[in-house]
Amino acid sequence: MTLKKRFLRVTNFLFAALLAVQLLPDSISGEVYTEYLVWFAIGLEALVLVVSTLAKKEKSLNLFLDIIGFVYGFLTVWTLLTNKFDILNKALFPPMGKVFWQAVQDSDKIFVNIGSSLGIIAQGYFIALAVAIPLGLFLGWNARVGGAATYISKFFGSIPPIVYIPYGIALLPTFRSVSVFVIFLATFWPVLASTMSGVVNVEKKITDSAKVLNVNKRTMLFSVILPASVPQIFIGCNQGLSVSFILLTSAEMIGAQSGMGYYVKQYSDFGDYTRTIVGLLVIGVVVTLVALLVNKLQSYLLRWKR
């Protein structure tokens, strides 16, 4: 790629526009912490320059720059509508510099809550995978049992796991165990269904080739059927992960004493919308990063498909 394609992009001009907007006089009283927004933008632009320098594929670079360009544009519009022209209600929509300042002030608290949420997600999610994938392999392999299990999984999978919270609170000792239980259910049914579907839809020529080699049932199941079913299994894994974050945040807003959902609910009840926006942004970043890691893992495990 040429230097122009790497360093003279719309994204770079949007960064300059964001900095230029900060020179306009503020229309609202009080500290807006512009320097925090500026330093965030500079850090983001430094990342853009590093990625632009090291990128090998133009398509990947374009996607990254488009995302960052959207962030610059969003911050520019937010700044104009809040502290520069005072169009939005400043109690509900604080200046973005103040949001970044608050995130720095609450960084210790935020990391503790992120750790709490991710710990619950990991525990319920991986227990569900450990149970659902082997069970799905067995049920999908057994045509008669698997046929009935498919409809049963659809029935229970259609029930929102959050409705089990009252029973979980009554039966389980702590709210954390209730949350893990809900995450387990949110992940178990889609992964079970996708695993069974993957086993049933394995191409017949693959199993026929294995039978010609006289492989035993155990080798057929775990060395032939399972790898061929992985693409379908990941569909259920991604679905379970997405639903798990939604349910956990909802559960934490109901009765938890930690977690990002609790952080948002606690401060929104007191009308502290600066911290509320911090919580929303942190949740979005965490979920996006986790989804990105899962997609990278999926690409690595399915590299043979290329």
mmCIF file of C-alpha atoms in Angstrom:
data_model
loop_
_atom_site.group_PDB
_atom_site.id
_atom_site.type_symbol
_atom_site.label_atom_id
_atom_site.label_comp_id
_atom_site.label_asym_id
_atom_site.label_seq_id
_atom_site.Cartn_x
_atom_site.Cartn_y
_atom_site.Cartn_z
ATOM 1 C CA MET A 1 0.000 0.000 0.000
ATOM 2 C CA THR A 2 1.141 3.552 -0.709
ATOM 3 C CA LEU A 3 1.771 6.145 1.974
ATOM 4 C CA LYS A 4 -1.371 7.972 0.897
ATOM 5 C CA LYS A 5 -3.519 4.896 1.465
ATOM 6 C CA ARG A 6 -1.935 4.367 4.855
ATOM 7 C CA PHE A 7 -1.777 7.858 6.343
ATOM 8 C CA LEU A 8 -3.970 10.264 4.332
ATOM 9 C CA ARG A 9 -7.413 8.857 4.969
ATOM 10 C CA VAL A 10 -10.757 10.381 5.916
ATOM 11 C CA THR A 11 -10.211 9.042 9.430
ATOM 12 C CA ASN A 12 -7.115 11.211 9.869
ATOM 13 C CA PHE A 13 -9.032 14.313 8.782
ATOM 14 C CA LEU A 14 -11.879 13.442 11.173
ATOM 15 C CA PHE A 15 -9.306 13.341 13.973
ATOM 16 C CA ALA A 16 -8.125 16.825 12.999
ATOM 17 C CA ALA A 17 -11.756 18.007 12.893
ATOM 18 C CA LEU A 18 -12.363 16.645 16.392
ATOM 19 C CA LEU A 19 -9.368 18.577 17.726
ATOM 20 C CA ALA A 20 -10.426 21.733 15.869
ATOM 21 C CA VAL A 21 -13.897 21.588 17.430
ATOM 22 C CA GLN A 22 -12.333 21.701 20.888
ATOM 23 C CA LEU A 23 -11.066 25.236 20.102
ATOM 24 C CA LEU A 24 -14.628 26.584 19.970
ATOM 25 C CA PRO A 25 -15.794 28.358 23.146
ATOM 26 C CA ASP A 26 -17.951 26.348 25.565
ATOM 27 C CA SER A 27 -21.573 27.382 26.020
ATOM 28 C CA ILE A 28 -22.148 25.663 29.350
ATOM 29 C CA SER A 29 -20.869 26.496 32.813
ATOM 30 C CA GLY A 30 -18.756 24.149 34.876
ATOM 31 C CA GLU A 31 -15.724 22.019 34.140
ATOM 32 C CA VAL A 32 -15.974 20.025 30.907
ATOM 33 C CA TYR A 33 -12.551 18.328 31.146
ATOM 34 C CA THR A 34 -11.711 18.870 27.482
ATOM 35 C CA GLU A 35 -8.140 17.674 28.032
ATOM 36 C CA TYR A 36 -9.372 14.138 28.782
ATOM 37 C CA LEU A 37 -11.204 13.974 25.464
ATOM 38 C CA VAL A 38 -8.155 15.361 23.649
ATOM 39 C CA TRP A 39 -5.806 12.817 25.229
ATOM 40 C CA PHE A 40 -8.211 9.998 24.400
ATOM 41 C CA ALA A 41 -8.328 11.146 20.770
ATOM 42 C CA ILE A 42 -4.535 11.435 20.613
ATOM 43 C CA GLY A 43 -4.141 7.931 22.022
ATOM 44 C CA LEU A 44 -6.629 6.593 19.500
ATOM 45 C CA GLU A 45 -4.847 8.351 16.647
ATOM 46 C CA ALA A 46 -1.512 6.920 17.813
ATOM 47 C CA LEU A 47 -3.095 3.471 17.575
ATOM 48 C CA VAL A 48 -4.359 4.348 14.094
ATOM 49 C CA LEU A 49 -0.842 5.305 12.982
ATOM 50 C CA VAL A 50 0.641 2.091 14.379
ATOM 51 C CA VAL A 51 -1.993 -0.089 12.728
ATOM 52 C CA SER A 52 -1.680 1.843 9.460
ATOM 53 C CA THR A 53 2.062 1.258 9.508
ATOM 54 C CA LEU A 54 1.904 -2.453 10.254
ATOM 55 C CA ALA A 55 -1.223 -3.444 8.315
ATOM 56 C CA LYS A 56 -0.661 -5.879 5.452
ATOM 57 C CA LYS A 57 -4.201 -6.240 4.120
ATOM 58 C CA GLU A 58 -5.930 -3.156 2.780
ATOM 59 C CA LYS A 59 -9.381 -4.604 3.453
ATOM 60 C CA SER A 60 -8.638 -5.118 7.155
ATOM 61 C CA LEU A 61 -7.120 -1.642 7.423
ATOM 62 C CA ASN A 62 -10.174 -0.093 5.769
ATOM 63 C CA LEU A 63 -12.487 -1.781 8.280
ATOM 64 C CA PHE A 64 -10.416 -0.627 11.243
ATOM 65 C CA LEU A 65 -10.191 2.957 9.963
ATOM 66 C CA ASP A 66 -13.921 3.067 9.241
ATOM 67 C CA ILE A 67 -14.665 2.075 12.841
ATOM 68 C CA ILE A 68 -12.272 4.660 14.269
ATOM 69 C CA GLY A 69 -13.634 7.270 11.876
ATOM 70 C CA PHE A 70 -17.119 6.610 13.218
ATOM 71 C CA VAL A 71 -15.802 7.115 16.770
ATOM 72 C CA TYR A 72 -14.226 10.448 15.802
ATOM 73 C CA GLY A 73 -17.428 11.562 14.108
ATOM 74 C CA PHE A 74 -19.548 10.539 17.088
ATOM 75 C CA LEU A 75 -17.307 12.413 19.533
ATOM 76 C CA THR A 76 -17.339 15.507 17.319
ATOM 77 C CA VAL A 77 -21.142 15.581 17.064
ATOM 78 C CA TRP A 78 -21.527 14.888 20.811
ATOM 79 C CA THR A 79 -19.149 17.743 21.625
ATOM 80 C CA LEU A 80 -21.025 20.176 19.384
ATOM 81 C CA LEU A 81 -24.418 19.213 20.822
ATOM 82 C CA THR A 82 -23.304 19.394 24.454
ATOM 83 C CA ASN A 83 -20.624 21.749 25.714
ATOM 84 C CA LYS A 84 -20.208 23.805 22.509
ATOM 85 C CA PHE A 85 -23.825 24.674 21.568
ATOM 86 C CA ASP A 86 -25.692 23.375 24.674
ATOM 87 C CA ILE A 87 -28.450 21.756 22.623
ATOM 88 C CA LEU A 88 -28.839 18.581 24.687
ATOM 89 C CA ASN A 89 -29.775 18.441 28.362
ATOM 90 C CA LYS A 90 -26.402 18.537 30.119
ATOM 91 C CA ALA A 91 -27.702 16.458 33.052
ATOM 92 C CA LEU A 92 -28.622 13.580 30.750
ATOM 93 C CA PHE A 93 -25.881 14.139 28.158
ATOM 94 C CA PRO A 94 -22.706 15.372 29.875
ATOM 95 C CA PRO A 95 -19.660 16.522 27.879
ATOM 96 C CA MET A 96 -17.644 13.550 26.693
ATOM 97 C CA GLY A 97 -14.513 14.942 28.351
ATOM 98 C CA LYS A 98 -16.317 14.693 31.694
ATOM 99 C CA VAL A 99 -17.294 11.097 30.890
ATOM 100 C CA PHE A 100 -13.650 10.162 30.262
ATOM 101 C CA TRP A 101 -12.592 12.010 33.406
ATOM 102 C CA GLN A 102 -15.162 10.068 35.431
ATOM 103 C CA ALA A 103 -13.983 6.785 33.906
ATOM 104 C CA VAL A 104 -10.449 7.549 35.062
ATOM 105 C CA GLN A 105 -11.652 8.463 38.552
ATOM 106 C CA ASP A 106 -13.680 5.239 38.836
ATOM 107 C CA SER A 107 -11.138 3.009 37.094
ATOM 108 C CA ASP A 108 -10.485 0.795 40.149
ATOM 109 C CA LYS A 109 -14.186 0.321 40.748
ATOM 110 C CA ILE A 110 -14.823 -0.361 37.056
ATOM 111 C CA PHE A 111 -12.141 -3.058 36.837
ATOM 112 C CA VAL A 112 -13.525 -4.793 39.930
ATOM 113 C CA ASN A 113 -17.020 -4.831 38.415
ATOM 114 C CA ILE A 114 -15.715 -6.024 35.044
ATOM 115 C CA GLY A 115 -13.901 -8.856 36.799
ATOM 116 C CA SER A 116 -17.072 -9.816 38.668
ATOM 117 C CA SER A 117 -19.179 -9.875 35.490
ATOM 118 C CA LEU A 118 -16.615 -11.774 33.408
ATOM 119 C CA GLY A 119 -16.098 -14.298 36.224
ATOM 120 C CA ILE A 120 -19.800 -15.132 36.284
ATOM 121 C CA ILE A 121 -19.975 -15.289 32.484
ATOM 122 C CA ALA A 122 -16.943 -17.587 32.260
ATOM 123 C CA GLN A 123 -18.168 -19.936 34.966
ATOM 124 C CA GLY A 124 -21.695 -20.417 33.625
ATOM 125 C CA TYR A 125 -20.616 -20.383 29.970
ATOM 126 C CA PHE A 126 -17.857 -22.986 30.184
ATOM 127 C CA ILE A 127 -19.883 -25.312 32.400
ATOM 128 C CA ALA A 128 -22.640 -25.159 29.783
ATOM 129 C CA LEU A 129 -20.170 -25.931 26.973
ATOM 130 C CA ALA A 130 -18.702 -28.855 28.926
ATOM 131 C CA VAL A 131 -22.169 -30.380 29.343
ATOM 132 C CA ALA A 132 -23.927 -29.374 26.114
ATOM 133 C CA ILE A 133 -21.300 -30.364 23.536
ATOM 134 C CA PRO A 134 -20.760 -34.007 24.638
ATOM 135 C CA LEU A 135 -24.489 -34.444 25.238
ATOM 136 C CA GLY A 136 -25.281 -32.919 21.842
ATOM 137 C CA LEU A 137 -22.811 -35.297 20.164
ATOM 138 C CA PHE A 138 -24.427 -38.300 21.793
ATOM 139 C CA LEU A 139 -28.009 -37.222 21.086
ATOM 140 C CA GLY A 140 -27.229 -36.183 17.511
ATOM 141 C CA TRP A 141 -25.478 -39.501 16.885
ATOM 142 C CA ASN A 142 -28.516 -41.452 18.123
ATOM 143 C CA ALA A 143 -31.151 -40.732 15.481
ATOM 144 C CA ARG A 144 -34.191 -41.852 17.474
ATOM 145 C CA VAL A 145 -33.303 -40.153 20.768
ATOM 146 C CA GLY A 146 -31.956 -37.115 18.945
ATOM 147 C CA GLY A 147 -35.241 -36.528 17.121
ATOM 148 C CA ALA A 148 -37.138 -36.153 20.376
ATOM 149 C CA ALA A 149 -34.298 -34.196 22.009
ATOM 150 C CA THR A 150 -34.392 -31.634 19.186
ATOM 151 C CA TYR A 151 -37.978 -30.663 19.974
ATOM 152 C CA ILE A 152 -37.333 -30.704 23.716
ATOM 153 C CA SER A 153 -34.344 -28.380 23.327
ATOM 154 C CA LYS A 154 -36.422 -26.043 21.151
ATOM 155 C CA PHE A 155 -39.130 -25.953 23.817
ATOM 156 C CA PHE A 156 -36.815 -25.157 26.731
ATOM 157 C CA GLY A 157 -34.642 -22.904 24.575
ATOM 158 C CA SER A 158 -37.667 -20.739 23.789
ATOM 159 C CA ILE A 159 -38.168 -19.942 27.486
ATOM 160 C CA PRO A 160 -36.206 -16.798 28.467
ATOM 161 C CA PRO A 161 -33.687 -17.925 31.119
ATOM 162 C CA ILE A 162 -34.283 -14.770 33.149
ATOM 163 C CA VAL A 163 -37.683 -16.139 34.253
ATOM 164 C CA TYR A 164 -35.810 -18.772 36.268
ATOM 165 C CA ILE A 165 -34.294 -16.111 38.521
ATOM 166 C CA PRO A 166 -37.100 -16.311 41.155
ATOM 167 C CA TYR A 167 -36.610 -20.077 41.415
ATOM 168 C CA GLY A 168 -32.849 -19.651 41.508
ATOM 169 C CA ILE A 169 -33.121 -17.139 44.361
ATOM 170 C CA ALA A 170 -35.348 -19.571 46.274
ATOM 171 C CA LEU A 171 -33.136 -22.621 45.704
ATOM 172 C CA LEU A 172 -29.558 -21.352 45.490
ATOM 173 C CA PRO A 173 -27.540 -19.816 48.349
ATOM 174 C CA THR A 174 -26.151 -16.652 46.710
ATOM 175 C CA PHE A 175 -27.088 -14.272 43.934
ATOM 176 C CA ARG A 176 -23.800 -15.122 42.200
ATOM 177 C CA SER A 177 -24.811 -18.783 41.986
ATOM 178 C CA VAL A 178 -28.188 -17.683 40.617
ATOM 179 C CA SER A 179 -26.423 -15.623 37.945
ATOM 180 C CA VAL A 180 -24.157 -18.549 37.013
ATOM 181 C CA PHE A 181 -27.247 -20.764 36.748
ATOM 182 C CA VAL A 182 -28.981 -18.296 34.436
ATOM 183 C CA ILE A 183 -25.872 -17.993 32.232
ATOM 184 C CA PHE A 184 -25.666 -21.792 32.137
ATOM 185 C CA LEU A 185 -29.234 -22.027 30.842
ATOM 186 C CA ALA A 186 -28.718 -19.187 28.366
ATOM 187 C CA THR A 187 -25.773 -21.050 26.844
ATOM 188 C CA PHE A 188 -26.764 -24.695 27.290
ATOM 189 C CA TRP A 189 -29.834 -24.878 25.070
ATOM 190 C CA PRO A 190 -28.509 -23.069 21.951
ATOM 191 C CA VAL A 191 -25.201 -24.979 22.134
ATOM 192 C CA LEU A 192 -27.002 -28.294 22.596
ATOM 193 C CA ALA A 193 -29.302 -27.585 19.646
ATOM 194 C CA SER A 194 -26.478 -26.410 17.386
ATOM 195 C CA THR A 195 -24.314 -29.416 18.306
ATOM 196 C CA MET A 196 -27.107 -31.863 17.486
ATOM 197 C CA SER A 197 -27.774 -30.003 14.242
ATOM 198 C CA GLY A 198 -24.093 -30.123 13.365
ATOM 199 C CA VAL A 199 -23.898 -33.877 13.947
ATOM 200 C CA VAL A 200 -27.049 -34.593 11.948
ATOM 201 C CA ASN A 201 -25.897 -32.470 9.013
ATOM 202 C CA VAL A 202 -22.373 -33.850 8.687
ATOM 203 C CA GLU A 203 -21.845 -34.761 5.037
ATOM 204 C CA LYS A 204 -22.498 -38.442 4.432
ATOM 205 C CA LYS A 205 -19.362 -38.819 2.334
ATOM 206 C CA ILE A 206 -17.263 -37.894 5.389
ATOM 207 C CA THR A 207 -18.768 -40.633 7.560
ATOM 208 C CA ASP A 208 -18.694 -43.118 4.669
ATOM 209 C CA SER A 209 -14.988 -42.461 4.171
ATOM 210 C CA ALA A 210 -14.381 -43.074 7.876
ATOM 211 C CA LYS A 211 -16.361 -46.312 7.761
ATOM 212 C CA VAL A 212 -14.223 -47.520 4.866
ATOM 213 C CA LEU A 213 -11.201 -47.104 7.148
ATOM 214 C CA ASN A 214 -12.987 -49.199 9.821
ATOM 215 C CA VAL A 215 -12.685 -46.572 12.549
ATOM 216 C CA ASN A 216 -14.351 -47.427 15.863
ATOM 217 C CA LYS A 217 -17.338 -45.528 17.254
ATOM 218 C CA ARG A 218 -15.271 -43.422 19.656
ATOM 219 C CA THR A 219 -12.887 -42.305 16.908
ATOM 220 C CA MET A 220 -15.811 -41.683 14.564
ATOM 221 C CA LEU A 221 -17.552 -39.494 17.129
ATOM 222 C CA PHE A 222 -14.636 -37.423 18.437
ATOM 223 C CA SER A 223 -12.209 -37.426 15.496
ATOM 224 C CA VAL A 224 -14.623 -37.282 12.568
ATOM 225 C CA ILE A 225 -18.083 -36.066 13.639
ATOM 226 C CA LEU A 226 -16.957 -33.467 16.189
ATOM 227 C CA PRO A 227 -14.489 -31.592 13.910
ATOM 228 C CA ALA A 228 -17.038 -31.589 11.092
ATOM 229 C CA SER A 229 -19.669 -30.181 13.473
ATOM 230 C CA VAL A 230 -17.502 -27.354 14.864
ATOM 231 C CA PRO A 231 -18.795 -24.650 12.449
ATOM 232 C CA GLN A 232 -22.378 -25.352 13.526
ATOM 233 C CA ILE A 233 -21.391 -25.592 17.200
ATOM 234 C CA PHE A 234 -19.852 -22.119 17.055
ATOM 235 C CA ILE A 235 -23.205 -20.711 15.930
ATOM 236 C CA GLY A 236 -24.712 -21.866 19.209
ATOM 237 C CA CYS A 237 -21.667 -20.696 21.177
ATOM 238 C CA ASN A 238 -21.904 -17.175 19.722
ATOM 239 C CA GLN A 239 -25.651 -17.054 20.327
ATOM 240 C CA GLY A 240 -25.226 -18.230 23.916
ATOM 241 C CA LEU A 241 -22.478 -15.689 24.579
ATOM 242 C CA SER A 242 -24.546 -12.778 23.269
ATOM 243 C CA VAL A 243 -27.604 -13.766 25.301
ATOM 244 C CA SER A 244 -25.446 -14.380 28.377
ATOM 245 C CA PHE A 245 -24.169 -10.796 28.477
ATOM 246 C CA ILE A 246 -27.682 -9.423 28.067
ATOM 247 C CA LEU A 247 -29.088 -11.633 30.817
ATOM 248 C CA LEU A 248 -26.197 -11.044 33.208
ATOM 249 C CA THR A 249 -26.481 -7.279 32.898
ATOM 250 C CA SER A 250 -30.243 -7.526 33.468
ATOM 251 C CA ALA A 251 -29.749 -9.809 36.476
ATOM 252 C CA GLU A 252 -27.112 -7.530 37.984
ATOM 253 C CA MET A 253 -29.528 -4.613 37.708
ATOM 254 C CA ILE A 254 -32.124 -6.580 39.679
ATOM 255 C CA GLY A 255 -30.311 -7.722 42.803
ATOM 256 C CA ALA A 256 -26.524 -7.952 42.489
ATOM 257 C CA GLN A 257 -24.009 -6.056 44.597
ATOM 258 C CA SER A 258 -21.301 -5.997 41.930
ATOM 259 C CA GLY A 259 -20.874 -6.140 38.166
ATOM 260 C CA MET A 260 -21.316 -3.613 35.392
ATOM 261 C CA GLY A 261 -25.106 -3.921 35.422
ATOM 262 C CA TYR A 262 -25.042 -3.063 39.122
ATOM 263 C CA TYR A 263 -22.720 -0.111 38.412
ATOM 264 C CA VAL A 264 -25.157 1.327 35.848
ATOM 265 C CA LYS A 265 -28.255 0.741 37.986
ATOM 266 C CA GLN A 266 -26.689 2.140 41.154
ATOM 267 C CA TYR A 267 -25.782 5.487 39.635
ATOM 268 C CA SER A 268 -28.819 5.833 37.378
ATOM 269 C CA ASP A 269 -31.018 5.553 40.495
ATOM 270 C CA PHE A 270 -29.227 8.619 41.858
ATOM 271 C CA GLY A 271 -29.473 10.516 38.579
ATOM 272 C CA ASP A 272 -25.709 10.344 37.992
ATOM 273 C CA TYR A 273 -25.860 10.027 34.211
ATOM 274 C CA THR A 274 -22.160 10.709 33.738
ATOM 275 C CA ARG A 275 -21.370 7.421 35.481
ATOM 276 C CA THR A 276 -24.316 5.777 33.730
ATOM 277 C CA ILE A 277 -22.809 6.607 30.343
ATOM 278 C CA VAL A 278 -19.417 5.395 31.579
ATOM 279 C CA GLY A 279 -21.021 2.065 32.467
ATOM 280 C CA LEU A 280 -22.781 1.783 29.111
ATOM 281 C CA LEU A 281 -19.579 2.499 27.199
ATOM 282 C CA VAL A 282 -17.555 0.037 29.294
ATOM 283 C CA ILE A 283 -20.155 -2.712 28.778
ATOM 284 C CA GLY A 284 -20.077 -2.087 25.027
ATOM 285 C CA VAL A 285 -16.270 -2.207 24.898
ATOM 286 C CA VAL A 286 -16.041 -5.384 27.013
ATOM 287 C CA VAL A 287 -18.683 -7.251 25.014
ATOM 288 C CA THR A 288 -17.066 -6.193 21.740
ATOM 289 C CA LEU A 289 -13.602 -7.337 22.864
ATOM 290 C CA VAL A 290 -14.914 -10.700 24.106
ATOM 291 C CA ALA A 291 -16.808 -11.249 20.841
ATOM 292 C CA LEU A 292 -13.649 -10.351 18.907
ATOM 293 C CA LEU A 293 -11.618 -12.913 20.869
ATOM 294 C CA VAL A 294 -14.242 -15.593 20.237
ATOM 295 C CA ASN A 295 -14.230 -14.780 16.512
ATOM 296 C CA LYS A 296 -10.422 -15.044 16.461
ATOM 297 C CA LEU A 297 -10.635 -18.416 18.189
ATOM 298 C CA GLN A 298 -13.280 -19.533 15.723
ATOM 299 C CA SER A 299 -11.129 -18.480 12.770
ATOM 300 C CA TYR A 300 -8.155 -20.358 14.221
ATOM 301 C CA LEU A 301 -10.083 -23.572 14.878
ATOM 302 C CA LEU A 302 -11.717 -23.449 11.447
ATOM 303 C CA ARG A 303 -8.547 -22.555 9.551
ATOM 304 C CA TRP A 304 -8.768 -25.949 7.815
ATOM 305 C CA LYS A 305 -11.880 -24.749 5.959
ATOM 306 C CA ARG A 306 -9.809 -22.230 4.002
#
